PDB file of C-alpha atoms in Angstrom:
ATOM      1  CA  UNK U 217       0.000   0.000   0.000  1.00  0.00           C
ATOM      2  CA  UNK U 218       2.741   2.311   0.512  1.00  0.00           C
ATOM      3  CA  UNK U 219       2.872   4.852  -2.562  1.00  0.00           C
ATOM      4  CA  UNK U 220       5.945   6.635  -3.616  1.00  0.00           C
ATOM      5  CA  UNK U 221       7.096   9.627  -2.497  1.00  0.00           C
ATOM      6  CA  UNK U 222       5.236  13.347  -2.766  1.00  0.00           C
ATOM      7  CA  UNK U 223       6.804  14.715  -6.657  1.00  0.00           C
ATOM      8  CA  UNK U 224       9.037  11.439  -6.915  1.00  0.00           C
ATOM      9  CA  UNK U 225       9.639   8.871  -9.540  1.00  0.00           C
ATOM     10  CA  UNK U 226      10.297   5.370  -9.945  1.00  0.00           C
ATOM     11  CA  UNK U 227      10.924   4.255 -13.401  1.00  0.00           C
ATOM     12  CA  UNK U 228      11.542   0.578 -14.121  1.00  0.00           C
ATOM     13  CA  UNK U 229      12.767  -1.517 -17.133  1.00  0.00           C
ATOM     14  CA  UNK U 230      12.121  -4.998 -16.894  1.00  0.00           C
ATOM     15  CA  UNK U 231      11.282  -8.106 -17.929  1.00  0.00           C
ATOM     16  CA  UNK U 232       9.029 -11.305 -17.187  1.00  0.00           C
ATOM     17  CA  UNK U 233       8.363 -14.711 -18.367  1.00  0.00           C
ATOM     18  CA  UNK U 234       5.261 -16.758 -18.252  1.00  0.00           C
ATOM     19  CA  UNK U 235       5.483 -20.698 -19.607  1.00  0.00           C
ATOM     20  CA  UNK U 236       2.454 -22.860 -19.674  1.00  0.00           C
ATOM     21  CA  UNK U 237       2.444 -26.542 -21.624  1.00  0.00           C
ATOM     22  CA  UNK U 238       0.780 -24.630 -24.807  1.00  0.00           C
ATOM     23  CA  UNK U 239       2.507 -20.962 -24.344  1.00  0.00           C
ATOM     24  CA  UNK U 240       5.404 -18.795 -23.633  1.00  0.00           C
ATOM     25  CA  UNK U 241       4.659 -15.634 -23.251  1.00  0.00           C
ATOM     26  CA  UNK U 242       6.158 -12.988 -21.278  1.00  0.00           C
ATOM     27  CA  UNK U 243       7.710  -9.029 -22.124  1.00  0.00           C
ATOM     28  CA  UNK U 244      10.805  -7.864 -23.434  1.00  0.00           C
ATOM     29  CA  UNK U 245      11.383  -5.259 -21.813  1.00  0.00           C
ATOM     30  CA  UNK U 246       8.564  -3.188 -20.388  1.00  0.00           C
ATOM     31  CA  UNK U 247       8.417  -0.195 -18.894  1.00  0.00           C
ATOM     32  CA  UNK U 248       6.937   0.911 -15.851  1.00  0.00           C
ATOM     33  CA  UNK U 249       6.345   4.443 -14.691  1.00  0.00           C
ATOM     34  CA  UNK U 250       5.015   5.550 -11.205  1.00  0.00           C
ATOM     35  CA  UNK U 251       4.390   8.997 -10.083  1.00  0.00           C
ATOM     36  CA  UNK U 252       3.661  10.651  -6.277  1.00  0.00           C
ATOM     37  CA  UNK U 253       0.884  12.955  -7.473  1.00  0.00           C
ATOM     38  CA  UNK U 254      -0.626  14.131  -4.366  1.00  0.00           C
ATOM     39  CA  UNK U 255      -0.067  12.520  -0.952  1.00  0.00           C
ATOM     40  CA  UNK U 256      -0.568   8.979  -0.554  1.00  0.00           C
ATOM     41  CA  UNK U 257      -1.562   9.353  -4.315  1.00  0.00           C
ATOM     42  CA  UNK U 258       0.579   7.116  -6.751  1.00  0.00           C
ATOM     43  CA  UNK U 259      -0.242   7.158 -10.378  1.00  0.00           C
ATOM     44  CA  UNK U 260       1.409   4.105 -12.750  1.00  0.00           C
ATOM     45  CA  UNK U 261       1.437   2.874 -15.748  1.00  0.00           C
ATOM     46  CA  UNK U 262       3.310  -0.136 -17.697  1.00  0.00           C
ATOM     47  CA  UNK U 263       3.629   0.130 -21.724  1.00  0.00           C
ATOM     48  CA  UNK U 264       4.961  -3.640 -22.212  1.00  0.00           C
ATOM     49  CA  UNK U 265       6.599  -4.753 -25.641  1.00  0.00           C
ATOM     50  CA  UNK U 266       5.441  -8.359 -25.369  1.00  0.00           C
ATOM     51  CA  UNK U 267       6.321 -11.855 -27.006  1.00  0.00           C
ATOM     52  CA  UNK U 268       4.253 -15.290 -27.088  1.00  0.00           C
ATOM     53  CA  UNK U 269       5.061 -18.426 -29.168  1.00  0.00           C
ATOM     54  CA  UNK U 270       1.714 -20.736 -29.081  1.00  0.00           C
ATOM     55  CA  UNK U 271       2.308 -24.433 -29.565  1.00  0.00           C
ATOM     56  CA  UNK U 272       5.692 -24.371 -30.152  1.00  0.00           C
ATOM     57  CA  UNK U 273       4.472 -22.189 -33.683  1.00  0.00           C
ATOM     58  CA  UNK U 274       6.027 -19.294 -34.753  1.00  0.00           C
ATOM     59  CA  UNK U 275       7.206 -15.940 -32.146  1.00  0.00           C
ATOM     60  CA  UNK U 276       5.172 -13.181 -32.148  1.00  0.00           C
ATOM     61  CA  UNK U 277       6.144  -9.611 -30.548  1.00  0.00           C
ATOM     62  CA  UNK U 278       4.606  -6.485 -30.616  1.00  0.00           C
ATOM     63  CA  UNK U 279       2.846  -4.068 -27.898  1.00  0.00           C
ATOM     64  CA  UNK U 280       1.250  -5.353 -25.160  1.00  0.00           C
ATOM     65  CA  UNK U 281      -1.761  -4.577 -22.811  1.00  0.00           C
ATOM     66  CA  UNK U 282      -1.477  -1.215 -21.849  1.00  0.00           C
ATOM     67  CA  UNK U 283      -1.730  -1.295 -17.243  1.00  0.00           C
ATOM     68  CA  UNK U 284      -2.810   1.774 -15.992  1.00  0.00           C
ATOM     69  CA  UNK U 285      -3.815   2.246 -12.152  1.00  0.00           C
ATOM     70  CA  UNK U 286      -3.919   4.962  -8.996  1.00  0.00           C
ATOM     71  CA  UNK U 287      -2.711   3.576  -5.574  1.00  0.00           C
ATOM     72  CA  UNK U 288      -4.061   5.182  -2.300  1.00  0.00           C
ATOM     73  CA  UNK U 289      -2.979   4.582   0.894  1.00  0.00           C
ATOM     74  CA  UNK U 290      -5.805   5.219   3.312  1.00  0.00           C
ATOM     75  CA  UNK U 291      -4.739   4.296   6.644  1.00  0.00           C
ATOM     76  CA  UNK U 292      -0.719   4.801   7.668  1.00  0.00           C
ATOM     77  CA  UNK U 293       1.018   2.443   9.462  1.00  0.00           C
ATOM     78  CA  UNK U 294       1.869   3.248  13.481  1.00  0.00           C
ATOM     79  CA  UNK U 295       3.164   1.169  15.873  1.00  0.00           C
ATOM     80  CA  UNK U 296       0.392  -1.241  15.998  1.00  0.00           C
ATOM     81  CA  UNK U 297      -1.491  -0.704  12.811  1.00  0.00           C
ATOM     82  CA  UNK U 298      -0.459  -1.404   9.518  1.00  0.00           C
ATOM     83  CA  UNK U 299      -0.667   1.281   6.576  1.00  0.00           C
ATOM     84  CA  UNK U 300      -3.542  -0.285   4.282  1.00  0.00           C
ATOM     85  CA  UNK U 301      -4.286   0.995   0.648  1.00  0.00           C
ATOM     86  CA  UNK U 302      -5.761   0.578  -2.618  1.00  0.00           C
ATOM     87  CA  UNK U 303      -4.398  -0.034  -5.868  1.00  0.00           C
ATOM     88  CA  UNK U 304      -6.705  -0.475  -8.917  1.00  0.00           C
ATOM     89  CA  UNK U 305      -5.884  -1.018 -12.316  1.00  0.00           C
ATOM     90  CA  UNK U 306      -7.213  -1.484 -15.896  1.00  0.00           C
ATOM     91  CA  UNK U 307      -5.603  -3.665 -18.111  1.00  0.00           C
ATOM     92  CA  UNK U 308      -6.567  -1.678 -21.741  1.00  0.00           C
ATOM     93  CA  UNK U 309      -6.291  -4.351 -24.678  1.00  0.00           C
ATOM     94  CA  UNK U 310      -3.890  -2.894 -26.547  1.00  0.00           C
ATOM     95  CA  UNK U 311      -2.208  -5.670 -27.241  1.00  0.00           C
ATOM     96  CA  UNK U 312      -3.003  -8.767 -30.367  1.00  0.00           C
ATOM     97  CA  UNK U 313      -5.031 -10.900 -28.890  1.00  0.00           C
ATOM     98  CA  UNK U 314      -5.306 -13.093 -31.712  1.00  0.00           C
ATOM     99  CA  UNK U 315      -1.254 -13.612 -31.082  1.00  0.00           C
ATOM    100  CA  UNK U 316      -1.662 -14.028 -27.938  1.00  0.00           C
ATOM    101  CA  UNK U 317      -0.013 -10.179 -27.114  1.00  0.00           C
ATOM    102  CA  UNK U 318      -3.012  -9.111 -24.911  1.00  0.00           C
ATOM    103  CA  UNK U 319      -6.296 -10.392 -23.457  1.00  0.00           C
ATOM    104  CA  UNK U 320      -8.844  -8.817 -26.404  1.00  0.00           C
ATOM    105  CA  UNK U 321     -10.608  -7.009 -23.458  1.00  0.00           C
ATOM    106  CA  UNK U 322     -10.509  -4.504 -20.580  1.00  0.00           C
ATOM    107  CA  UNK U 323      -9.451  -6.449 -17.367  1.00  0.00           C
ATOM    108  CA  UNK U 324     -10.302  -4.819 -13.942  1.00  0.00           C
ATOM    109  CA  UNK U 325      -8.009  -5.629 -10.744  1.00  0.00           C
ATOM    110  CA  UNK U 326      -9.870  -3.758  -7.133  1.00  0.00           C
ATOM    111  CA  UNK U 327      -7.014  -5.066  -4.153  1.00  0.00           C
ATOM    112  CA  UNK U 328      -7.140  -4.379  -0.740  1.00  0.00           C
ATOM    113  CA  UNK U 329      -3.309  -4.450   0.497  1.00  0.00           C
ATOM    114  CA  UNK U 330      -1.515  -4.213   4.006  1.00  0.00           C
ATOM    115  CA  UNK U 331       1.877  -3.518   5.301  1.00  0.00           C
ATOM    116  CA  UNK U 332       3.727  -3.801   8.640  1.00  0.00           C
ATOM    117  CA  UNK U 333       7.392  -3.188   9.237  1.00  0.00           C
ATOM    118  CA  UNK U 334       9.719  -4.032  12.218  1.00  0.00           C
ATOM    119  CA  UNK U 335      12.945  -2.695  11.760  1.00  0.00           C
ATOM    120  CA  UNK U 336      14.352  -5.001   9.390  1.00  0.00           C
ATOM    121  CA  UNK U 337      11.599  -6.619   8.432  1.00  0.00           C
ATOM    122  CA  UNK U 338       8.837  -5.575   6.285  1.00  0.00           C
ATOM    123  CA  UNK U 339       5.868  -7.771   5.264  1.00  0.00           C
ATOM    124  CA  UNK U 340       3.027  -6.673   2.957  1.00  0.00           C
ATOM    125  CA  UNK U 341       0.154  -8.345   1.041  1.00  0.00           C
ATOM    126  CA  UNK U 342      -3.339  -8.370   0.348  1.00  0.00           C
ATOM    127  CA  UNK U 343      -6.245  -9.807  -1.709  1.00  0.00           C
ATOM    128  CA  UNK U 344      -8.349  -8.688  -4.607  1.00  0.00           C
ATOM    129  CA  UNK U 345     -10.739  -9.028  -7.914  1.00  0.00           C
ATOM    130  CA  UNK U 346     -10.048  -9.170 -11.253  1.00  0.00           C
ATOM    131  CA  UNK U 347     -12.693  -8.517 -13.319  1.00  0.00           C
ATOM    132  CA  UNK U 348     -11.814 -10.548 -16.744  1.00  0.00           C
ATOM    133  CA  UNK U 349     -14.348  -9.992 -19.567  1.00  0.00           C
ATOM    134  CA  UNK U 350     -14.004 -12.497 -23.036  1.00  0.00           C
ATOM    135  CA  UNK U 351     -14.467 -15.394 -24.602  1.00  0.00           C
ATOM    136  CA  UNK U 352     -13.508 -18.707 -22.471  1.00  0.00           C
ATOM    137  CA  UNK U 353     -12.904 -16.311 -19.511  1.00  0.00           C
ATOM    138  CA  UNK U 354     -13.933 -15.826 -16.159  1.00  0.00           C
ATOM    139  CA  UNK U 355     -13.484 -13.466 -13.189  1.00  0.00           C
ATOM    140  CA  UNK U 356     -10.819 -14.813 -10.390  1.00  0.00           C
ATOM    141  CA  UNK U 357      -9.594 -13.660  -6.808  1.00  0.00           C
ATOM    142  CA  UNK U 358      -5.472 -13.211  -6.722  1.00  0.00           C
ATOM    143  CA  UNK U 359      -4.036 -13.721  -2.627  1.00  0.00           C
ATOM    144  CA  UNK U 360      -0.199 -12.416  -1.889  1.00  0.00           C
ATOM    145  CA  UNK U 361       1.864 -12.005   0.939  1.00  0.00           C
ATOM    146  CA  UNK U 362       5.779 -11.168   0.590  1.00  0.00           C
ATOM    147  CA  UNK U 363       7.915 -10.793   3.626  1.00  0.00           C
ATOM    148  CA  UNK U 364      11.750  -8.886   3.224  1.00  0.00           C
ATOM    149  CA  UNK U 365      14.499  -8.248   5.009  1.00  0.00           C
ATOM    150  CA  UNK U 366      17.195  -5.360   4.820  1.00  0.00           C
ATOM    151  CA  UNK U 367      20.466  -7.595   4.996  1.00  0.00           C
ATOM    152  CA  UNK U 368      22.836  -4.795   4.836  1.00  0.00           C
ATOM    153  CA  UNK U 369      22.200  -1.455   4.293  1.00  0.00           C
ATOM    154  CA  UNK U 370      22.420  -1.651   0.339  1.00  0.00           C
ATOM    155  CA  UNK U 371      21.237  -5.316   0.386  1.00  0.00           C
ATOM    156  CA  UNK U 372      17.283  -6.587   0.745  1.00  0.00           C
ATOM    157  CA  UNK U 373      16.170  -9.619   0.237  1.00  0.00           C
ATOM    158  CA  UNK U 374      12.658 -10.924   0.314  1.00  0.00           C
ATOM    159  CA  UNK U 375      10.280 -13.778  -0.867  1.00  0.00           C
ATOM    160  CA  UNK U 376       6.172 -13.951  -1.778  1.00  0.00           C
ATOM    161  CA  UNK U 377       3.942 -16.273  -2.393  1.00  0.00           C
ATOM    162  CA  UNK U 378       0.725 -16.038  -4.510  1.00  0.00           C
ATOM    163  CA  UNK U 379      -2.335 -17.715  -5.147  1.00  0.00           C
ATOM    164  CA  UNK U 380      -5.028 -16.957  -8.173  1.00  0.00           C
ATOM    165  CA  UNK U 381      -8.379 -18.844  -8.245  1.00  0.00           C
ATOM    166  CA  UNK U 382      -9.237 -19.777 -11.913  1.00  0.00           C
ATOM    167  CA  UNK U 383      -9.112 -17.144 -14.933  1.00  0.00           C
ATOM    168  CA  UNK U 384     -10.648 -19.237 -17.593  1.00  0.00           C
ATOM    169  CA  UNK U 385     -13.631 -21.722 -17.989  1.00  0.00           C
ATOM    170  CA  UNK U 386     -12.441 -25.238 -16.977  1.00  0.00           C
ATOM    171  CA  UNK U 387      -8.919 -23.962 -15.734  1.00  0.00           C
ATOM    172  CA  UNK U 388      -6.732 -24.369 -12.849  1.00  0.00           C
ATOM    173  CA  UNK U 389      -5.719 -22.288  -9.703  1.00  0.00           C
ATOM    174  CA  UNK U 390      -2.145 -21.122  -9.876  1.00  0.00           C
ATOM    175  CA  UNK U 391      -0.055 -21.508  -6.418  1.00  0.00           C
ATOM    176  CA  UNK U 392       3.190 -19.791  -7.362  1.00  0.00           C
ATOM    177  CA  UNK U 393       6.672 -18.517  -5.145  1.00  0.00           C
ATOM    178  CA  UNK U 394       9.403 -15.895  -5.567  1.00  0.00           C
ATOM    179  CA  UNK U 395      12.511 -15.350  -4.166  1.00  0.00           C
ATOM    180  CA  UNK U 396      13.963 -12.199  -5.006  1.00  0.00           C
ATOM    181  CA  UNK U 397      16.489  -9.153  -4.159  1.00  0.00           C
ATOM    182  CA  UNK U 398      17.300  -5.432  -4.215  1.00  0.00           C
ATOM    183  CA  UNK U 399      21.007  -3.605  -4.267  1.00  0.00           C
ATOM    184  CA  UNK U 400      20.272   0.022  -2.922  1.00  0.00           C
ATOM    185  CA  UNK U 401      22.974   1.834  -5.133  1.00  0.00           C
ATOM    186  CA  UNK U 402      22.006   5.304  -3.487  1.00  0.00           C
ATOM    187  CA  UNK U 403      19.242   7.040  -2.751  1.00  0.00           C
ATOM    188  CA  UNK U 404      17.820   7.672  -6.151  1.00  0.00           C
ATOM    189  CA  UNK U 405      18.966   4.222  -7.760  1.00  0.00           C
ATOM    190  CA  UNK U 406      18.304   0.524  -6.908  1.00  0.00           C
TER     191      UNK U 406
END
């Protein structure tokens, strides 16, 4: 829940990869763009360049579904209570469905997140909806909890685990787990 900074930035390049029995899929690169617009106000937004290859066929790459999304943190966190917040997003189909670059349709995510920290140790999570319109489809709950821990003072390391009920007609819930790390250059670079 905790939005960035008042004025602030965080701009990310990155990558992912998603491989099921009938497709890879992921993005190379995308690029994600957050903004502290008013306090306890972030804006985002990811533009993705994505890739799929269906059935071992032939690679396709071009944009992606277009994320866009406000997070609000409602409640702060004191010594007892945890800061909770908000973070809604559309998914805009901007993306080739029919290559498997995007979902064809507007997707909907409403979360409810939590975080708590003691001293080293921060732990945040939450659940929510995702509203996910189209053919063969079906609306699903997502569950995530992710516990780090500064190692050093330029070192964190953390791990999550998340949960998705089904997203399509006759599929399967997804259990999945991360392990994962940040190197805190400086201040303005990690």
């Amino acid at each position: 829940p905790e939005p960035v900074e008042l004025r602030h930035w965080e701009i990310y390049v990155a990558s992912q990869t998603s491989h099921d029995p009938d497709l890879l899929s992921g993005t190379a690169p995308h690029l994600e763009m957050n903004n502290g617009a008013l306090p306890n106000l972030q804006l985002h937004i990811i533009v993705p360049l994505a890739y799929a290859r269906m059935n071992r066929g032939p690679w396709r790459y071009g944009l992606g579904d277009i994320e866009l999304g406000a997070k609000y943190r409602f409640i702060g966190e004191t010594d007892v209570i945890p800061q909770i917040g908000t973070f809604p997003l559309v998914e805009l189909p901007t993306g080739n469905s029919d290559n498997a670059l995007g979902n064809g349709t507007a997707q909907v995510f409403l979360p409810l997140w939590l975080q708590k920290s003691w001293g080293h140790l921060t732990t945040y999570g939450g659940t929510g909806y995702w509203r996910n319109p189209g053919d063969g489809n079906r609306d699903y709950w997502f569950v995530g909890w992710e516990g780090q821990y500064d190692l050093t003072e330029g070192l964190t390391a953390g791990a999550e685990i998340m949960h998705t009920t089904s997203s399509t007609v006759g599929g399967i819930p997804r259990t999945s787990f991360d392990l994962g790390a940040i190197y805190n250059f400086d201040e303005g670079h990690h």
